[in-house]
mmCIF file of C-alpha atoms and ligand atoms in Angstrom:
data_model
loop_
_atom_site.group_PDB
_atom_site.id
_atom_site.type_symbol
_atom_site.label_atom_id
_atom_site.label_comp_id
_atom_site.label_asym_id
_atom_site.label_seq_id
_atom_site.Cartn_x
_atom_site.Cartn_y
_atom_site.Cartn_z
ATOM 1 C CA MET A 1 33.380 -55.030 4.623
ATOM 2 C CA SER A 2 31.979 -56.331 1.452
ATOM 3 C CA VAL A 3 30.164 -53.764 -0.658
ATOM 4 C CA LEU A 4 27.253 -55.419 -0.752
ATOM 5 C CA LEU A 5 26.742 -55.028 3.018
ATOM 6 C CA LEU A 6 27.086 -51.392 2.768
ATOM 7 C CA ASN A 7 24.165 -49.470 4.393
ATOM 8 C CA ALA A 8 22.857 -48.006 1.221
ATOM 9 C CA ASP A 9 19.803 -46.094 1.024
ATOM 10 C CA LEU A 10 18.881 -44.726 -2.474
ATOM 11 C CA HIS A 11 15.398 -44.545 -2.805
ATOM 12 C CA CYS A 12 13.474 -41.569 -0.457
ATOM 13 C CA HIS A 13 11.356 -38.456 -0.636
ATOM 14 C CA SER A 14 11.569 -35.082 1.159
ATOM 15 C CA THR A 15 8.803 -32.433 1.379
ATOM 16 C CA VAL A 16 10.164 -31.125 -2.319
ATOM 17 C CA SER A 17 7.586 -34.086 -3.525
ATOM 18 C CA ASP A 18 5.359 -35.906 -1.232
ATOM 19 C CA GLY A 19 7.605 -36.721 1.779
ATOM 20 C CA VAL A 20 6.966 -34.665 5.044
ATOM 21 C CA LEU A 21 10.652 -34.076 6.091
ATOM 22 C CA SER A 22 12.765 -31.649 4.482
ATOM 23 C CA PRO A 23 16.014 -32.623 2.574
ATOM 24 C CA ALA A 24 18.150 -31.916 5.481
ATOM 25 C CA THR A 25 16.054 -33.311 7.921
ATOM 26 C CA LEU A 26 15.831 -36.555 6.190
ATOM 27 C CA ALA A 27 19.570 -36.630 6.238
ATOM 28 C CA GLN A 28 19.738 -36.406 9.668
ATOM 29 C CA ARG A 29 17.453 -38.908 9.994
ATOM 30 C CA ALA A 30 19.365 -41.192 7.625
ATOM 31 C CA ALA A 31 22.760 -40.258 9.443
ATOM 32 C CA ASP A 32 20.881 -41.739 12.815
ATOM 33 C CA ASN A 33 19.756 -44.651 11.903
ATOM 34 C CA GLY A 34 23.421 -45.604 10.054
ATOM 35 C CA VAL A 35 23.202 -45.131 6.432
ATOM 36 C CA GLU A 36 26.523 -44.992 4.551
ATOM 37 C CA LEU A 37 25.668 -44.219 1.195
ATOM 38 C CA TRP A 38 22.524 -42.093 0.542
ATOM 39 C CA ALA A 39 20.343 -40.771 -2.307
ATOM 40 C CA LEU A 40 17.300 -38.571 -2.516
ATOM 41 C CA THR A 41 14.811 -39.913 -4.991
ATOM 42 C CA ASP A 42 12.045 -36.913 -5.200
ATOM 43 C CA HIS A 43 9.051 -37.719 -7.589
ATOM 44 C CA ASP A 44 10.301 -35.863 -10.869
ATOM 45 C CA GLU A 45 12.286 -33.088 -8.837
ATOM 46 C CA VAL A 46 15.887 -32.187 -7.929
ATOM 47 C CA SER A 47 15.387 -29.087 -6.325
ATOM 48 C CA GLY A 48 16.004 -30.440 -2.868
ATOM 49 C CA ILE A 49 19.423 -31.795 -3.928
ATOM 50 C CA ALA A 50 21.474 -29.161 -2.940
ATOM 51 C CA GLY A 51 20.297 -29.185 0.413
ATOM 52 C CA ALA A 52 20.443 -32.730 0.697
ATOM 53 C CA ARG A 53 24.159 -32.764 -0.398
ATOM 54 C CA ALA A 54 25.111 -29.885 1.637
ATOM 55 C CA ALA A 55 23.220 -31.728 5.200
ATOM 56 C CA ALA A 56 25.045 -35.417 3.902
ATOM 57 C CA GLN A 57 28.343 -33.843 3.738
ATOM 58 C CA SER A 58 27.941 -31.943 6.911
ATOM 59 C CA LEU A 59 27.490 -35.139 8.814
ATOM 60 C CA GLY A 60 29.664 -37.336 6.959
ATOM 61 C CA MET A 61 27.660 -39.251 4.624
ATOM 62 C CA PRO A 62 28.357 -40.190 1.324
ATOM 63 C CA PHE A 63 25.777 -38.899 -1.218
ATOM 64 C CA VAL A 64 24.490 -39.227 -4.484
ATOM 65 C CA ALA A 65 21.944 -37.458 -6.250
ATOM 66 C CA GLY A 66 18.913 -39.025 -7.490
ATOM 67 C CA VAL A 67 15.422 -38.438 -8.936
ATOM 68 C CA GLU A 68 12.212 -40.642 -9.365
ATOM 69 C CA ILE A 69 10.795 -40.065 -12.426
ATOM 70 C CA SER A 70 7.222 -40.892 -13.361
ATOM 71 C CA VAL A 71 6.797 -42.726 -16.900
ATOM 72 C CA THR A 72 3.443 -44.127 -18.397
ATOM 73 C CA TRP A 73 5.045 -47.522 -20.348
ATOM 74 C CA ALA A 74 1.723 -49.578 -21.862
ATOM 75 C CA GLY A 75 -0.912 -47.649 -20.546
ATOM 76 C CA LYS A 76 0.708 -48.148 -16.983
ATOM 77 C CA THR A 77 2.338 -45.954 -14.550
ATOM 78 C CA VAL A 78 6.286 -46.924 -14.051
ATOM 79 C CA HIS A 79 8.938 -44.861 -11.969
ATOM 80 C CA ILE A 80 12.645 -45.050 -13.245
ATOM 81 C CA VAL A 81 14.917 -43.929 -10.343
ATOM 82 C CA GLY A 82 18.332 -41.991 -11.546
ATOM 83 C CA LEU A 83 21.131 -42.105 -9.893
ATOM 84 C CA GLY A 84 24.226 -40.147 -9.891
ATOM 85 C CA ILE A 85 22.854 -37.841 -12.017
ATOM 86 C CA ASP A 86 24.193 -34.274 -12.604
ATOM 87 C CA GLU A 87 21.015 -32.169 -11.165
ATOM 88 C CA GLN A 88 21.786 -29.159 -13.006
ATOM 89 C CA ASN A 89 22.116 -30.884 -16.586
ATOM 90 C CA SER A 90 19.620 -28.540 -18.503
ATOM 91 C CA ALA A 91 17.671 -31.880 -20.744
ATOM 92 C CA LEU A 92 17.163 -33.599 -17.436
ATOM 93 C CA VAL A 93 15.641 -30.171 -15.708
ATOM 94 C CA GLN A 94 13.648 -29.365 -18.482
ATOM 95 C CA GLY A 95 12.566 -32.873 -18.977
ATOM 96 C CA LEU A 96 11.507 -33.060 -15.522
ATOM 97 C CA ALA A 97 9.523 -29.557 -15.618
ATOM 98 C CA LYS A 98 7.565 -30.889 -18.829
ATOM 99 C CA THR A 99 6.803 -33.994 -16.612
ATOM 100 C CA ARG A 100 5.461 -31.870 -13.709
ATOM 101 C CA SER A 101 3.231 -29.890 -15.605
ATOM 102 C CA GLY A 102 -0.089 -31.625 -15.630
ATOM 103 C CA ARG A 103 -0.118 -32.294 -11.760
ATOM 104 C CA GLU A 104 -2.107 -29.079 -11.262
ATOM 105 C CA ARG A 105 -4.672 -29.815 -13.733
ATOM 106 C CA ARG A 106 -5.094 -33.431 -12.819
ATOM 107 C CA ALA A 107 -5.339 -32.677 -9.210
ATOM 108 C CA HIS A 108 -8.464 -30.947 -10.126
ATOM 109 C CA ASP A 109 -9.741 -33.556 -11.952
ATOM 110 C CA MET A 110 -9.201 -35.687 -9.046
ATOM 111 C CA ALA A 111 -10.579 -33.347 -6.868
ATOM 112 C CA ASP A 112 -14.176 -33.239 -9.205
ATOM 113 C CA ASP A 113 -13.695 -36.832 -9.241
ATOM 114 C CA LEU A 114 -14.370 -37.766 -5.496
ATOM 115 C CA ALA A 115 -16.484 -34.818 -5.323
ATOM 116 C CA ARG A 116 -18.829 -36.507 -7.978
ATOM 117 C CA THR A 117 -18.172 -40.472 -7.702
ATOM 118 C CA ALA A 118 -17.959 -40.223 -3.686
ATOM 119 C CA GLY A 119 -19.470 -37.189 -2.326
ATOM 120 C CA ILE A 120 -16.279 -35.881 -1.101
ATOM 121 C CA HIS A 121 -15.963 -32.330 -1.465
ATOM 122 C CA GLY A 122 -13.066 -29.492 -1.100
ATOM 123 C CA THR A 123 -10.202 -32.274 -1.789
ATOM 124 C CA PHE A 124 -8.113 -29.862 -3.806
ATOM 125 C CA GLU A 125 -8.099 -27.201 -1.155
ATOM 126 C CA GLY A 126 -7.100 -29.800 1.434
ATOM 127 C CA ALA A 127 -4.711 -31.784 -0.160
ATOM 128 C CA LEU A 128 -2.617 -28.539 -1.061
ATOM 129 C CA ARG A 129 -2.627 -27.947 2.714
ATOM 130 C CA TYR A 130 0.014 -30.915 2.551
ATOM 131 C CA VAL A 131 2.015 -29.796 -0.238
ATOM 132 C CA GLY A 132 5.338 -28.452 0.158
ATOM 133 C CA ASN A 133 6.126 -27.759 -3.436
ATOM 134 C CA PRO A 134 3.388 -26.232 -5.341
ATOM 135 C CA ASP A 135 4.873 -28.093 -8.626
ATOM 136 C CA LEU A 136 4.604 -31.384 -7.036
ATOM 137 C CA ILE A 137 0.941 -31.620 -6.005
ATOM 138 C CA SER A 138 0.132 -35.669 -5.515
ATOM 139 C CA ARG A 139 -1.863 -38.547 -4.881
ATOM 140 C CA SER A 140 -0.054 -38.710 -1.562
ATOM 141 C CA HIS A 141 -1.286 -35.284 -0.524
ATOM 142 C CA PHE A 142 -4.724 -36.649 -1.379
ATOM 143 C CA ALA A 143 -4.253 -39.509 0.823
ATOM 144 C CA ARG A 144 -3.002 -37.589 3.996
ATOM 145 C CA TYR A 145 -5.877 -35.303 3.408
ATOM 146 C CA LEU A 146 -8.201 -38.074 3.305
ATOM 147 C CA VAL A 147 -6.974 -39.615 6.501
ATOM 148 C CA GLU A 148 -7.447 -36.165 8.336
ATOM 149 C CA ILE A 149 -11.151 -35.960 7.584
ATOM 150 C CA GLY A 150 -11.739 -39.611 8.336
ATOM 151 C CA ALA A 151 -12.579 -41.078 5.162
ATOM 152 C CA CYS A 152 -10.094 -44.040 5.877
ATOM 153 C CA SER A 153 -7.679 -44.744 9.004
ATOM 154 C CA SER A 154 -4.352 -44.876 7.150
ATOM 155 C CA VAL A 155 -2.308 -43.572 3.583
ATOM 156 C CA ALA A 156 -2.225 -47.301 2.710
ATOM 157 C CA GLU A 157 -6.019 -47.928 3.659
ATOM 158 C CA VAL A 158 -6.751 -44.893 1.190
ATOM 159 C CA PHE A 159 -5.002 -46.328 -2.005
ATOM 160 C CA ARG A 160 -7.180 -49.482 -1.272
ATOM 161 C CA HIS A 161 -10.517 -47.390 -1.610
ATOM 162 C CA TYR A 162 -9.780 -44.061 -3.540
ATOM 163 C CA LEU A 163 -7.068 -42.890 -5.927
ATOM 164 C CA ALA A 164 -6.194 -46.129 -7.417
ATOM 165 C CA ASP A 165 -7.012 -47.616 -11.021
ATOM 166 C CA GLY A 166 -10.718 -48.075 -10.953
ATOM 167 C CA LYS A 167 -11.206 -46.273 -7.646
ATOM 168 C CA PRO A 168 -13.035 -42.800 -6.951
ATOM 169 C CA GLY A 169 -10.435 -40.246 -7.285
ATOM 170 C CA PHE A 170 -8.200 -41.948 -10.225
ATOM 171 C CA VAL A 171 -7.385 -39.677 -13.103
ATOM 172 C CA PRO A 172 -5.722 -41.227 -15.757
ATOM 173 C CA HIS A 173 -2.435 -39.514 -16.650
ATOM 174 C CA ARG A 174 0.366 -39.214 -19.619
ATOM 175 C CA TRP A 175 3.683 -39.158 -17.890
ATOM 176 C CA ALA A 176 7.490 -39.044 -19.266
ATOM 177 C CA THR A 177 8.012 -42.246 -21.813
ATOM 178 C CA LEU A 178 10.761 -44.995 -20.642
ATOM 179 C CA THR A 179 12.967 -43.583 -23.277
ATOM 180 C CA GLU A 180 12.807 -40.073 -22.267
ATOM 181 C CA ALA A 181 13.389 -41.007 -18.535
ATOM 182 C CA VAL A 182 16.335 -42.912 -19.508
ATOM 183 C CA ASP A 183 17.744 -40.544 -21.879
ATOM 184 C CA TRP A 184 17.752 -38.115 -19.369
ATOM 185 C CA ILE A 185 19.168 -39.590 -16.638
ATOM 186 C CA ARG A 186 21.808 -41.300 -18.945
ATOM 187 C CA GLY A 187 22.676 -37.524 -20.330
ATOM 188 C CA ALA A 188 22.925 -36.237 -17.179
ATOM 189 C CA GLY A 189 25.696 -38.824 -16.093
ATOM 190 C CA GLY A 190 23.702 -41.271 -14.104
ATOM 191 C CA GLN A 191 22.348 -45.098 -13.943
ATOM 192 C CA ALA A 192 18.836 -45.521 -14.428
ATOM 193 C CA VAL A 193 16.862 -48.252 -12.331
ATOM 194 C CA ILE A 194 13.533 -49.555 -12.225
ATOM 195 C CA ALA A 195 11.771 -48.746 -9.182
ATOM 196 C CA HIS A 196 9.931 -51.174 -6.941
ATOM 197 C CA PRO A 197 9.047 -53.809 -10.116
ATOM 198 C CA GLY A 198 7.113 -55.552 -7.630
ATOM 199 C CA ARG A 199 4.528 -53.129 -7.412
ATOM 200 C CA TYR A 200 3.668 -53.172 -11.095
ATOM 201 C CA GLU A 201 0.619 -55.162 -12.392
ATOM 202 C CA PHE A 202 1.937 -56.737 -15.699
ATOM 203 C CA SER A 203 1.998 -60.057 -17.344
ATOM 204 C CA PRO A 204 4.715 -62.255 -17.520
ATOM 205 C CA LEU A 205 5.676 -61.570 -20.701
ATOM 206 C CA ALA A 206 4.861 -57.598 -20.594
ATOM 207 C CA PHE A 207 7.303 -57.630 -17.712
ATOM 208 C CA ASP A 208 9.598 -59.289 -20.092
ATOM 209 C CA SER A 209 9.620 -56.887 -22.673
ATOM 210 C CA LEU A 210 9.898 -53.812 -20.234
ATOM 211 C CA PHE A 211 13.195 -55.444 -18.876
ATOM 212 C CA HIS A 212 14.627 -55.904 -22.467
ATOM 213 C CA GLU A 213 13.355 -52.474 -23.910
ATOM 214 C CA PHE A 214 15.125 -50.759 -20.527
ATOM 215 C CA ARG A 215 18.093 -53.125 -21.255
ATOM 216 C CA THR A 216 18.206 -52.057 -24.331
ATOM 217 C CA LEU A 217 17.803 -48.445 -23.488
ATOM 218 C CA GLY A 218 20.805 -48.373 -21.260
ATOM 219 C CA GLY A 219 19.375 -49.117 -18.084
ATOM 220 C CA VAL A 220 21.489 -50.993 -15.558
ATOM 221 C CA ALA A 221 19.783 -51.883 -12.448
ATOM 222 C CA ILE A 222 16.077 -52.918 -10.437
ATOM 223 C CA GLU A 223 15.343 -52.640 -7.077
ATOM 224 C CA THR A 224 15.096 -55.587 -4.688
ATOM 225 C CA VAL A 225 15.097 -54.654 -1.406
ATOM 226 C CA THR A 226 12.834 -51.674 -1.480
ATOM 227 C CA GLY A 227 9.887 -50.899 1.258
ATOM 228 C CA SER A 228 7.403 -51.367 -1.272
ATOM 229 C CA HIS A 229 8.525 -55.359 -1.854
ATOM 230 C CA THR A 230 7.882 -58.459 0.328
ATOM 231 C CA PRO A 231 10.633 -60.224 1.495
ATOM 232 C CA ASP A 232 9.628 -62.824 -0.701
ATOM 233 C CA GLN A 233 10.047 -60.551 -3.797
ATOM 234 C CA TYR A 234 13.320 -59.298 -2.457
ATOM 235 C CA ASP A 235 14.441 -62.943 -3.657
ATOM 236 C CA GLU A 236 12.049 -63.222 -6.622
ATOM 237 C CA TYR A 237 13.431 -59.972 -8.074
ATOM 238 C CA THR A 238 17.018 -60.897 -7.453
ATOM 239 C CA ARG A 239 16.690 -63.592 -9.550
ATOM 240 C CA ILE A 240 15.272 -61.755 -12.376
ATOM 241 C CA ALA A 241 18.148 -59.188 -12.009
ATOM 242 C CA ASN A 242 20.691 -61.726 -12.325
ATOM 243 C CA ARG A 243 18.451 -63.417 -15.483
ATOM 244 C CA TYR A 244 18.337 -60.339 -17.128
ATOM 245 C CA GLY A 245 22.152 -58.972 -16.333
ATOM 246 C CA PHE A 246 20.762 -55.869 -13.798
ATOM 247 C CA LEU A 247 22.562 -54.720 -11.006
ATOM 248 C CA VAL A 248 20.277 -54.402 -8.145
ATOM 249 C CA SER A 249 19.187 -51.299 -5.781
ATOM 250 C CA ARG A 250 18.340 -51.002 -2.424
ATOM 251 C CA GLY A 251 15.924 -48.167 -0.938
ATOM 252 C CA SER A 252 13.176 -47.600 1.948
ATOM 253 C CA ASP A 253 10.962 -45.656 -0.399
ATOM 254 C CA PHE A 254 10.903 -43.610 2.707
ATOM 255 C CA HIS A 255 8.113 -40.984 2.710
ATOM 256 C CA SER A 256 6.905 -40.041 6.564
ATOM 257 C CA PRO A 257 7.695 -41.328 9.894
ATOM 258 C CA GLU A 258 3.533 -41.744 10.324
ATOM 259 C CA ASP A 259 3.220 -44.344 7.303
ATOM 260 C CA ALA A 260 6.206 -45.685 6.462
ATOM 261 C CA GLU A 261 6.352 -49.610 5.747
ATOM 262 C CA VAL A 262 10.400 -49.507 6.767
ATOM 263 C CA ASP A 263 12.129 -46.549 7.989
ATOM 264 C CA ILE A 264 15.076 -44.794 6.158
ATOM 265 C CA GLY A 265 18.165 -46.891 6.705
ATOM 266 C CA ARG A 266 16.323 -49.972 8.344
ATOM 267 C CA LEU A 267 16.231 -52.334 5.265
ATOM 268 C CA PRO A 268 17.560 -55.928 5.271
ATOM 269 C CA ALA A 269 20.736 -56.725 3.707
ATOM 270 C CA LEU A 270 20.395 -57.674 0.154
ATOM 271 C CA PRO A 271 20.666 -61.235 -0.892
ATOM 272 C CA ALA A 272 24.034 -62.678 -1.185
ATOM 273 C CA ALA A 273 23.441 -63.362 -4.950
ATOM 274 C CA SER A 274 23.315 -59.838 -5.593
ATOM 275 C CA ARG A 275 25.405 -57.252 -7.620
ATOM 276 C CA ALA A 276 24.812 -53.616 -5.999
ATOM 277 C CA VAL A 277 24.457 -51.160 -8.246
ATOM 278 C CA TRP A 278 27.039 -49.025 -6.016
ATOM 279 C CA GLU A 279 29.786 -51.949 -6.607
ATOM 280 C CA ASN A 280 31.953 -49.524 -8.979
ATOM 281 C CA TRP A 281 31.118 -46.105 -7.903
ATOM 282 C CA SER A 282 33.844 -43.967 -5.555
ATOM 283 C CA LEU A 283 32.180 -42.797 -2.594
ATOM 284 C CA ALA A 284 33.131 -38.879 -2.023
HETATM 285 P P1 AMP B 301 1.547 -39.756 -7.831
HETATM 286 O O1 AMP B 301 2.920 -39.526 -8.230
HETATM 287 O O2 AMP B 301 0.952 -38.310 -7.818
HETATM 288 O O3 AMP B 301 0.962 -40.716 -8.978
HETATM 289 O O4 AMP B 301 1.362 -40.478 -6.468
HETATM 290 C C1 AMP B 301 2.399 -41.299 -6.169
HETATM 291 C C2 AMP B 301 2.563 -41.517 -4.986
HETATM 292 O O5 AMP B 301 1.400 -41.770 -4.140
HETATM 293 C C3 AMP B 301 3.409 -42.765 -4.616
HETATM 294 O O6 AMP B 301 4.990 -42.149 -5.259
HETATM 295 C C4 AMP B 301 3.544 -43.157 -3.433
HETATM 296 O O7 AMP B 301 3.943 -42.541 -2.580
HETATM 297 C C5 AMP B 301 1.500 -42.874 -2.902
HETATM 298 N N1 AMP B 301 1.141 -44.202 -3.294
HETATM 299 C C6 AMP B 301 0.670 -44.812 -4.403
HETATM 300 N N2 AMP B 301 0.191 -46.038 -4.149
HETATM 301 C C7 AMP B 301 0.113 -46.247 -2.969
HETATM 302 C C8 AMP B 301 -0.135 -47.471 -1.908
HETATM 303 N N3 AMP B 301 -0.794 -48.490 -2.487
HETATM 304 N N4 AMP B 301 0.358 -47.135 -0.873
HETATM 305 C C9 AMP B 301 0.511 -45.770 -0.264
HETATM 306 N N5 AMP B 301 1.289 -45.151 -0.992
HETATM 307 C C10 AMP B 301 0.926 -45.158 -2.207
HETATM 308 MN MN1 MN B 302 5.662 -41.076 -3.497
HETATM 309 MN MN1 MN B 303 7.729 -45.155 -6.843
HETATM 310 MN MN1 MN B 304 9.425 -43.454 -4.006
#
């Protein structure tokens, strides 16, 4: 079988960040859904990797360690996935800890803003009930609480009315730099991938400088087939990857059975013109 057709799912989240399933439960779901190569990529966290790897091993499912790092580039948030990292690398571990460190303060500020501008009170405590890792309180946890109290009917609807740039509950935040994120990933032996490029609201000129800068720093791939893209974007970003000489990655970005765009392991195949980021990996 062509390596292109491997059912790789290299982007998903556990309770260690803003997913609702534990690393071991995710591994089981991935295996049940036919995943042939799996990575756990929690936001700014690697503490789920050991459990994910052990579960994948017992299921006979090839696994690579991953992470999704929050970056601020040109004043906006960009996510950089690292694949094949040594999750014990000290510069990476310290860098991720630094990246996580402002989240609690930010969450208090988000709750204050929701109270002041939307009259919705108690969201810090409410969001906290959904948090699996006190070090990683995220907008997803607020979104689940806003659904619980009936402010919106789904997580997707929450992000149309709250928590997004310009909406109640949004608090600008300074994450890692692009240089730091790529350096941490490469320093830990991994490959750096731009997550879901179709989600960023950049001009064509800004995208061009992002891709150039990322490539110059040693970034090697972009996501094309992801739960965060439309089918048109699978093709659009495949063309862009080929134009810039990037490999491509594939991942559901699965967080929860309730509000998943695509279940883990259930993405369509990569377009034929793709060169997969895993093409030269030796799969254990
Ligand atoms: P944070 O890292 O706290 O800024 O939270 C970012 C997370 O919020 C993302 O990883 C997604 O899980 C979630 N999120 C952001 N925008 C949306 C959206 N439009 N729809 C659903 N989830 C979203
Ligand atoms: Mn998330
Ligand atoms: Mn992301
Ligand atoms: Mn993600």
